PDB file of C-alpha atoms and ligand atoms in Angstrom:
ATOM      1  CA  MET A 132     -73.549 -71.495-211.548  1.00  0.00           C
ATOM      2  CA  THR A 133     -75.133 -74.732-210.394  1.00  0.00           C
ATOM      3  CA  THR A 134     -74.145 -75.967-206.972  1.00  0.00           C
ATOM      4  CA  PRO A 135     -72.511 -79.399-206.948  1.00  0.00           C
ATOM      5  CA  LEU A 136     -74.655 -80.782-204.116  1.00  0.00           C
ATOM      6  CA  TRP A 137     -78.422 -81.152-204.056  1.00  0.00           C
ATOM      7  CA  ASN A 138     -80.909 -82.850-201.784  1.00  0.00           C
ATOM      8  CA  LYS A 139     -83.018 -85.638-203.133  1.00  0.00           C
ATOM      9  CA  LYS A 140     -86.198 -86.915-201.493  1.00  0.00           C
ATOM     10  CA  VAL A 141     -86.121 -90.678-201.099  1.00  0.00           C
ATOM     11  CA  LYS A 142     -88.183 -93.362-199.384  1.00  0.00           C
ATOM     12  CA  CYS A 143     -86.492 -96.171-197.484  1.00  0.00           C
ATOM     13  CA  PRO A 144     -87.401 -99.499-199.093  1.00  0.00           C
ATOM     14  CA  PHE A 145     -87.244-101.230-195.694  1.00  0.00           C
ATOM     15  CA  CYS A 146     -88.989 -98.931-193.215  1.00  0.00           C
ATOM     16  CA  GLN A 147     -90.818 -96.637-195.668  1.00  0.00           C
ATOM     17  CA  PHE A 148     -89.392 -93.567-193.942  1.00  0.00           C
ATOM     18  CA  GLU A 149     -89.220 -90.537-196.238  1.00  0.00           C
ATOM     19  CA  PHE A 150     -86.161 -88.350-195.959  1.00  0.00           C
ATOM     20  CA  GLU A 151     -83.756 -86.179-197.902  1.00  0.00           C
ATOM     21  CA  THR A 152     -80.243 -87.220-198.836  1.00  0.00           C
ATOM     22  CA  THR A 153     -77.468 -85.184-200.412  1.00  0.00           C
ATOM     23  CA  ARG A 154     -76.240 -86.217-203.828  1.00  0.00           C
ATOM     24  CA  MET A 155     -73.686 -84.748-206.188  1.00  0.00           C
ATOM     25  CA  ARG A 156     -74.597 -83.571-209.675  1.00  0.00           C
ATOM     26  CA  SER A 157     -72.677 -85.636-212.194  1.00  0.00           C
ATOM     27  CA  SER A 158     -72.546 -82.655-214.566  1.00  0.00           C
ATOM     28  CA  VAL A 159     -70.289 -80.682-212.197  1.00  0.00           C
ATOM     29  CA  ILE A 160     -67.855 -83.463-211.335  1.00  0.00           C
ATOM     30  CA  LYS A 161     -64.369 -82.282-212.262  1.00  0.00           C
ATOM     31  CA  ILE A 162     -61.534 -84.801-212.307  1.00  0.00           C
ATOM     32  CA  LYS A 163     -58.167 -83.251-211.560  1.00  0.00           C
ATOM     33  CA  GLU A 164     -56.054 -86.372-211.663  1.00  0.00           C
ATOM     34  CA  LYS A 165     -56.455 -90.117-212.175  1.00  0.00           C
ATOM     35  CA  MET A 166     -54.726 -92.494-209.779  1.00  0.00           C
ATOM     36  CA  THR A 167     -53.160 -95.822-210.821  1.00  0.00           C
ATOM     37  CA  ASP A 168     -55.851 -97.842-209.014  1.00  0.00           C
ATOM     38  CA  PHE A 169     -58.598 -96.138-211.065  1.00  0.00           C
ATOM     39  CA  GLY A 170     -59.484 -93.645-208.336  1.00  0.00           C
ATOM     40  CA  ASN A 171     -59.910 -89.956-209.155  1.00  0.00           C
ATOM     41  CA  ILE A 172     -58.736 -86.836-207.447  1.00  0.00           C
ATOM     42  CA  TYR A 173     -61.499 -84.272-207.853  1.00  0.00           C
ATOM     43  CA  ASP A 174     -61.463 -80.543-208.135  1.00  0.00           C
ATOM     44  CA  GLY A 175     -63.915 -79.399-205.457  1.00  0.00           C
ATOM     45  CA  GLU A 176     -66.343 -81.848-203.875  1.00  0.00           C
ATOM     46  CA  CYS A 177     -65.323 -85.521-203.996  1.00  0.00           C
ATOM     47  CA  ALA A 178     -67.904 -87.699-205.764  1.00  0.00           C
ATOM     48  CA  TYR A 179     -67.204 -90.783-203.606  1.00  0.00           C
ATOM     49  CA  PHE A 180     -68.402 -88.928-200.514  1.00  0.00           C
ATOM     50  CA  TYR A 181     -71.950 -88.801-201.888  1.00  0.00           C
ATOM     51  CA  ALA A 182     -72.174 -92.295-203.417  1.00  0.00           C
ATOM     52  CA  VAL A 183     -74.029 -93.909-200.504  1.00  0.00           C
ATOM     53  CA  THR A 184     -77.555 -93.285-199.160  1.00  0.00           C
ATOM     54  CA  VAL A 185     -78.369 -94.108-195.523  1.00  0.00           C
ATOM     55  CA  CYS A 186     -81.813 -94.204-193.941  1.00  0.00           C
ATOM     56  CA  PRO A 187     -81.782 -92.181-190.691  1.00  0.00           C
ATOM     57  CA  GLN A 188     -84.533 -94.356-189.247  1.00  0.00           C
ATOM     58  CA  CYS A 189     -83.348 -97.961-189.741  1.00  0.00           C
ATOM     59  CA  THR A 190     -79.751 -97.218-190.937  1.00  0.00           C
ATOM     60  CA  PHE A 191     -80.161 -99.256-194.124  1.00  0.00           C
ATOM     61  CA  ALA A 192     -77.348 -98.110-196.420  1.00  0.00           C
ATOM     62  CA  ALA A 193     -76.421 -98.839-200.022  1.00  0.00           C
ATOM     63  CA  LEU A 194     -74.839 -97.290-203.083  1.00  0.00           C
ATOM     64  CA  ASN A 195     -77.293 -94.687-204.393  1.00  0.00           C
ATOM     65  CA  LYS A 196     -78.436 -96.718-207.389  1.00  0.00           C
ATOM     66  CA  ASP A 197     -78.947 -99.821-205.225  1.00  0.00           C
ATOM     67  CA  PHE A 198     -80.815 -97.840-202.574  1.00  0.00           C
ATOM     68  CA  ASP A 199     -83.193 -96.624-205.277  1.00  0.00           C
ATOM     69  CA  SER A 200     -83.748-100.052-206.804  1.00  0.00           C
ATOM     70  CA  ILE A 201     -83.433-102.710-204.057  1.00  0.00           C
ATOM     71  CA  ARG A 202     -86.530-104.875-203.484  1.00  0.00           C
ATOM     72  CA  ALA A 203     -87.238-105.517-199.799  1.00  0.00           C
ATOM     73  CA  ASP A 204     -89.218-108.701-200.546  1.00  0.00           C
ATOM     74  CA  TYR A 205     -86.024-110.353-201.837  1.00  0.00           C
ATOM     75  CA  GLU A 206     -83.944-109.445-198.794  1.00  0.00           C
ATOM     76  CA  PRO A 207     -85.173-111.230-195.640  1.00  0.00           C
ATOM     77  CA  LYS A 208     -81.898-110.751-193.747  1.00  0.00           C
ATOM     78  CA  VAL A 209     -81.871-107.009-194.330  1.00  0.00           C
ATOM     79  CA  VAL A 210     -85.563-106.802-193.346  1.00  0.00           C
ATOM     80  CA  GLU A 211     -84.748-108.579-190.088  1.00  0.00           C
ATOM     81  CA  ALA A 212     -81.696-106.428-189.300  1.00  0.00           C
ATOM     82  CA  THR A 213     -83.401-103.105-190.039  1.00  0.00           C
ATOM     83  CA  LYS A 214     -86.408-104.148-187.946  1.00  0.00           C
ATOM     84  CA  LYS A 215     -84.151-104.876-184.975  1.00  0.00           C
ATOM     85  CA  ILE A 216     -82.374-101.546-185.334  1.00  0.00           C
ATOM     86  CA  ARG A 217     -85.711 -99.715-185.468  1.00  0.00           C
ATOM     87  CA  GLN A 218     -86.959-101.464-182.355  1.00  0.00           C
ATOM     88  CA  ALA A 219     -83.762-101.012-180.366  1.00  0.00           C
ATOM     89  CA  ASN A 220     -83.813 -97.447-179.221  1.00  0.00           C
ATOM     90  CA  VAL A 221     -80.116 -96.943-179.856  1.00  0.00           C
ATOM     91  CA  LYS A 222     -78.610 -93.614-180.664  1.00  0.00           C
ATOM     92  CA  ARG A 223     -78.010 -93.345-184.402  1.00  0.00           C
ATOM     93  CA  PRO A 224     -74.519 -92.327-185.513  1.00  0.00           C
ATOM     94  CA  ASP A 225     -74.098 -88.706-186.464  1.00  0.00           C
ATOM     95  CA  ILE A 226     -73.890 -89.260-190.198  1.00  0.00           C
ATOM     96  CA  PHE A 227     -77.202 -87.977-191.465  1.00  0.00           C
ATOM     97  CA  THR A 228     -76.508 -84.305-191.953  1.00  0.00           C
ATOM     98  CA  LEU A 229     -77.395 -82.804-195.298  1.00  0.00           C
ATOM     99  CA  GLY A 230     -74.840 -81.029-197.434  1.00  0.00           C
ATOM    100  CA  HIS A 231     -71.076 -81.332-197.194  1.00  0.00           C
ATOM    101  CA  LEU A 232     -69.898 -84.533-195.494  1.00  0.00           C
ATOM    102  CA  THR A 233     -66.677 -85.047-193.556  1.00  0.00           C
ATOM    103  CA  PRO A 234     -64.366 -87.960-194.489  1.00  0.00           C
ATOM    104  CA  GLU A 235     -65.238 -89.609-191.143  1.00  0.00           C
ATOM    105  CA  ALA A 236     -68.980 -89.440-191.793  1.00  0.00           C
ATOM    106  CA  THR A 237     -68.746 -90.740-195.348  1.00  0.00           C
ATOM    107  CA  ALA A 238     -66.439 -93.569-194.224  1.00  0.00           C
ATOM    108  CA  LYS A 239     -69.048 -94.603-191.634  1.00  0.00           C
ATOM    109  CA  ARG A 240     -71.780 -94.464-194.272  1.00  0.00           C
ATOM    110  CA  HIS A 241     -69.702 -96.722-196.515  1.00  0.00           C
ATOM    111  CA  GLU A 242     -69.062 -99.150-193.649  1.00  0.00           C
ATOM    112  CA  LEU A 243     -72.805 -99.428-193.056  1.00  0.00           C
ATOM    113  CA  ALA A 244     -73.370-100.052-196.765  1.00  0.00           C
ATOM    114  CA  ILE A 245     -70.698-102.790-196.662  1.00  0.00           C
ATOM    115  CA  ALA A 246     -72.388-104.465-193.684  1.00  0.00           C
ATOM    116  CA  PHE A 247     -75.772-104.463-195.459  1.00  0.00           C
ATOM    117  CA  THR A 248     -74.277-105.617-198.767  1.00  0.00           C
ATOM    118  CA  LYS A 249     -72.927-108.688-196.966  1.00  0.00           C
ATOM    119  CA  MET A 250     -76.510-109.505-195.867  1.00  0.00           C
ATOM    120  CA  ARG A 251     -77.885-109.478-199.400  1.00  0.00           C
ATOM    121  CA  THR A 252     -79.567-112.637-200.665  1.00  0.00           C
ATOM    122  CA  TYR A 253     -77.596-112.820-203.887  1.00  0.00           C
ATOM    123  CA  SER A 254     -73.964-112.077-203.309  1.00  0.00           C
ATOM    124  CA  GLU A 255     -73.205-108.627-204.606  1.00  0.00           C
ATOM    125  CA  LEU A 256     -69.470-109.094-204.970  1.00  0.00           C
ATOM    126  CA  GLY A 257     -69.036-106.256-207.436  1.00  0.00           C
ATOM    127  CA  ALA A 258     -70.866-103.761-205.235  1.00  0.00           C
ATOM    128  CA  LEU A 259     -68.899-104.935-202.205  1.00  0.00           C
ATOM    129  CA  ALA A 260     -65.532-104.588-203.947  1.00  0.00           C
ATOM    130  CA  GLY A 261     -66.548-101.147-205.234  1.00  0.00           C
ATOM    131  CA  LEU A 262     -67.508 -99.985-201.740  1.00  0.00           C
ATOM    132  CA  TYR A 263     -64.119-101.084-200.391  1.00  0.00           C
ATOM    133  CA  MET A 264     -62.394 -99.143-203.179  1.00  0.00           C
ATOM    134  CA  HIS A 265     -64.374 -96.035-202.236  1.00  0.00           C
ATOM    135  CA  LEU A 266     -63.112 -96.476-198.671  1.00  0.00           C
ATOM    136  CA  VAL A 267     -59.529 -96.812-199.960  1.00  0.00           C
ATOM    137  CA  TRP A 268     -59.817 -93.514-201.841  1.00  0.00           C
ATOM    138  CA  ILE A 269     -61.688 -91.689-199.076  1.00  0.00           C
ATOM    139  CA  TYR A 270     -58.981 -92.604-196.546  1.00  0.00           C
ATOM    140  CA  ARG A 271     -56.178 -91.848-198.993  1.00  0.00           C
ATOM    141  CA  LEU A 272     -57.587 -88.434-199.862  1.00  0.00           C
ATOM    142  CA  SER A 273     -58.012 -87.609-196.183  1.00  0.00           C
ATOM    143  CA  GLY A 274     -54.471 -88.757-195.346  1.00  0.00           C
ATOM    144  CA  ASN A 275     -55.385 -91.724-193.124  1.00  0.00           C
ATOM    145  CA  ARG A 276     -52.678 -94.188-194.221  1.00  0.00           C
ATOM    146  CA  GLU A 277     -53.469 -96.873-191.673  1.00  0.00           C
ATOM    147  CA  LYS A 278     -57.162 -97.133-192.538  1.00  0.00           C
ATOM    148  CA  GLU A 279     -56.307 -96.893-196.232  1.00  0.00           C
ATOM    149  CA  ARG A 280     -54.142-100.012-195.845  1.00  0.00           C
ATOM    150  CA  THR A 281     -56.906-101.914-194.035  1.00  0.00           C
ATOM    151  CA  ALA A 282     -59.376-100.983-196.763  1.00  0.00           C
ATOM    152  CA  MET A 283     -56.879-102.052-199.457  1.00  0.00           C
ATOM    153  CA  THR A 284     -56.489-105.466-197.808  1.00  0.00           C
ATOM    154  CA  ASP A 285     -60.288-105.869-197.747  1.00  0.00           C
ATOM    155  CA  ALA A 286     -60.543-104.691-201.359  1.00  0.00           C
ATOM    156  CA  VAL A 287     -57.936-107.241-202.504  1.00  0.00           C
ATOM    157  CA  LYS A 288     -59.937-110.071-200.910  1.00  0.00           C
ATOM    158  CA  ALA A 289     -63.200-108.776-202.361  1.00  0.00           C
ATOM    159  CA  TYR A 290     -61.775-108.479-205.883  1.00  0.00           C
ATOM    160  CA  GLN A 291     -60.160-111.922-205.693  1.00  0.00           C
ATOM    161  CA  GLU A 292     -63.503-113.438-204.764  1.00  0.00           C
ATOM    162  CA  PHE A 293     -65.273-111.362-207.403  1.00  0.00           C
ATOM    163  CA  HIS A 294     -62.827-112.580-210.040  1.00  0.00           C
ATOM    164  CA  GLU A 295     -63.167-116.206-208.990  1.00  0.00           C
ATOM    165  CA  LYS A 296     -66.949-116.258-208.707  1.00  0.00           C
ATOM    166  CA  GLY A 297     -68.233-113.195-210.479  1.00  0.00           C
ATOM    167  CA  ALA A 298     -69.607-113.889-213.902  1.00  0.00           C
ATOM    168  CA  ASP A 299     -70.197-110.255-214.731  1.00  0.00           C
ATOM    169  CA  LEU A 300     -67.002-108.319-214.260  1.00  0.00           C
ATOM    170  CA  PRO A 301     -67.392-104.593-214.953  1.00  0.00           C
ATOM    171  CA  GLU A 302     -67.181-103.988-218.689  1.00  0.00           C
ATOM    172  CA  LYS A 303     -64.935-100.988-218.217  1.00  0.00           C
ATOM    173  CA  LEU A 304     -62.248-103.155-216.575  1.00  0.00           C
ATOM    174  CA  GLY A 305     -62.861-106.651-217.891  1.00  0.00           C
ATOM    175  CA  GLU A 306     -60.757-109.483-216.549  1.00  0.00           C
ATOM    176  CA  PRO A 307     -57.434-107.703-217.244  1.00  0.00           C
ATOM    177  CA  GLY A 308     -58.571-104.604-215.338  1.00  0.00           C
ATOM    178  CA  VAL A 309     -59.683-106.571-212.295  1.00  0.00           C
ATOM    179  CA  LEU A 310     -56.416-108.580-212.213  1.00  0.00           C
ATOM    180  CA  TYR A 311     -54.377-105.416-212.720  1.00  0.00           C
ATOM    181  CA  LEU A 312     -56.265-103.702-209.878  1.00  0.00           C
ATOM    182  CA  ILE A 313     -55.521-106.589-207.489  1.00  0.00           C
ATOM    183  CA  GLY A 314     -51.855-106.326-208.486  1.00  0.00           C
ATOM    184  CA  GLU A 315     -51.897-102.582-207.997  1.00  0.00           C
ATOM    185  CA  LEU A 316     -53.395-102.895-204.498  1.00  0.00           C
ATOM    186  CA  TYR A 317     -50.699-105.444-203.614  1.00  0.00           C
ATOM    187  CA  ARG A 318     -48.015-103.066-204.921  1.00  0.00           C
ATOM    188  CA  ARG A 319     -49.407-100.224-202.802  1.00  0.00           C
ATOM    189  CA  LEU A 320     -49.396-102.594-199.814  1.00  0.00           C
ATOM    190  CA  GLY A 321     -45.699-103.288-200.469  1.00  0.00           C
ATOM    191  CA  GLN A 322     -46.336-106.929-201.473  1.00  0.00           C
ATOM    192  CA  PHE A 323     -44.363-106.730-204.709  1.00  0.00           C
ATOM    193  CA  LYS A 324     -44.163-110.444-205.446  1.00  0.00           C
ATOM    194  CA  GLU A 325     -47.956-110.819-205.334  1.00  0.00           C
ATOM    195  CA  ALA A 326     -48.281-107.592-207.338  1.00  0.00           C
ATOM    196  CA  ARG A 327     -46.098-108.973-210.138  1.00  0.00           C
ATOM    197  CA  THR A 328     -48.002-112.264-210.155  1.00  0.00           C
ATOM    198  CA  TYR A 329     -51.292-110.425-210.734  1.00  0.00           C
ATOM    199  CA  TYR A 330     -49.834-108.026-213.326  1.00  0.00           C
ATOM    200  CA  GLY A 331     -48.577-111.139-215.121  1.00  0.00           C
ATOM    201  CA  ARG A 332     -52.018-112.723-214.951  1.00  0.00           C
ATOM    202  CA  ALA A 333     -53.573-109.522-216.347  1.00  0.00           C
ATOM    203  CA  LEU A 334     -51.185-109.554-219.312  1.00  0.00           C
ATOM    204  CA  ALA A 335     -51.859-113.261-219.882  1.00  0.00           C
ATOM    205  CA  SER A 336     -55.640-112.758-219.891  1.00  0.00           C
ATOM    206  CA  LYS A 337     -57.444-113.776-223.082  1.00  0.00           C
ATOM    207  CA  GLU A 338     -59.112-110.365-223.104  1.00  0.00           C
ATOM    208  CA  ILE A 339     -55.967-108.268-222.828  1.00  0.00           C
ATOM    209  CA  ASN A 340     -56.081-107.131-226.475  1.00  0.00           C
ATOM    210  CA  LEU A 341     -59.476-105.551-225.847  1.00  0.00           C
ATOM    211  CA  TYR A 342     -57.955-103.321-223.153  1.00  0.00           C
ATOM    212  CA  PRO A 343     -54.857-101.607-224.608  1.00  0.00           C
ATOM    213  CA  ALA A 344     -54.843 -98.815-222.005  1.00  0.00           C
ATOM    214  CA  ILE A 345     -54.897-101.344-219.155  1.00  0.00           C
ATOM    215  CA  ALA A 346     -52.136-103.379-220.865  1.00  0.00           C
ATOM    216  CA  GLU A 347     -49.971-100.266-220.938  1.00  0.00           C
ATOM    217  CA  MET A 348     -50.674 -99.401-217.293  1.00  0.00           C
ATOM    218  CA  THR A 349     -49.911-102.996-216.298  1.00  0.00           C
ATOM    219  CA  ARG A 350     -46.507-102.938-218.048  1.00  0.00           C
ATOM    220  CA  ASP A 351     -45.651 -99.587-216.425  1.00  0.00           C
ATOM    221  CA  MET A 352     -46.579-100.740-212.938  1.00  0.00           C
ATOM    222  CA  MET A 353     -44.860-104.099-213.439  1.00  0.00           C
ATOM    223  CA  LEU A 354     -41.646-102.124-213.974  1.00  0.00           C
ATOM    224  CA  ALA A 355     -42.359 -99.962-210.916  1.00  0.00           C
ATOM    225  CA  ALA A 356     -42.875-103.090-208.776  1.00  0.00           C
ATOM    226  CA  LYS A 357     -39.685-104.661-210.153  1.00  0.00           C
ATOM    227  CA  LYS A 358     -37.745-101.510-209.322  1.00  0.00           C
ATOM    228  CA  ALA A 359     -39.220-101.253-205.832  1.00  0.00           C
ATOM    229  CA  MET A 360     -38.377-104.921-205.223  1.00  0.00           C
ATOM    230  CA  GLY A 361     -34.759-104.362-206.295  1.00  0.00           C
ATOM    231  CA  GLU A 362     -34.508-101.334-204.033  1.00  0.00           C
ATOM    232  CA  ALA A 363     -35.940-103.311-201.122  1.00  0.00           C
ATOM    233  CA  GLU A 364     -33.327-106.030-201.677  1.00  0.00           C
ATOM    234  CA  THR A 365     -30.337-103.687-201.899  1.00  0.00           C
ATOM    235  CA  ALA A 366     -31.509-101.555-198.956  1.00  0.00           C
TER     236      ALA A 366
HETATM  237 ZN1   ZN B 157     -85.216 -97.217-193.271  1.00  0.00          ZN
END
C-alpha cells in the first residue's frame, strides 16, 4: 500500500534554500463526504493540510503549485520581506516538521501564505479566497468554531472582491458557484438575509444553465435559509 504522505525536495524561489516538504499523493485522497460550501471531509489524511509549502529559511509560503512556479523577479515586495526575515535572527515558528501536521501548524502555514499572497504584484484574488476557504475547513474539521467564523468572514470579503474584479473565476464554479458560495458562507454565519440575496443573484446569473448541480444546491440552501429565518423570527 502506498503511504499518503511523501517528502518532496524543493528550492525556495526567494532565498534559494533547498529543503524537503511533505505533500499528499492525490491518488490516495479519499473523500468521505462533501460539504455545502464545496469543502470535503476526507477519510484519513486531510488534503488541505498539505496544500501549502513554507520555506524554513525565509518563511515564504504559498499554495504548492504557486510555490513551484512563482518568479521572484516579478515580486519585489516578497523579495524585500523575505530578505528582512532572513536578516532578522528571529525564531521561526514551529511549523516545519515533516510528515503529519497538526491543525494548528497547518493553519499557521496558511496564514503565512495569505500574508505573502497579499504582497504579490498582481492581485491573486482567487488564490487568496481559496486560502481562506482552506482555513475555514481546517478550523471546522478541528472543531474551532470561533476561528472558523473569522475565516468565513474573511472568505466572504475575498470572494466578493474576486467576483467584482476577477476576470477569471474558477471554471468549476463559474459566476453562479462563486455567488452561491458567498451566500452559503453568509448562511453559515447566520446572516440569512444576505445569504438569500446572494442565492438569488446566483440563480439570476446568465451562466446558471451551465451549472445545473449548483442551481439545485442553491435552491435547496435558499429553502434552508428561509426556514432558519422563520425559526429565528418565531423564537
Ligand atoms: Zn526561502
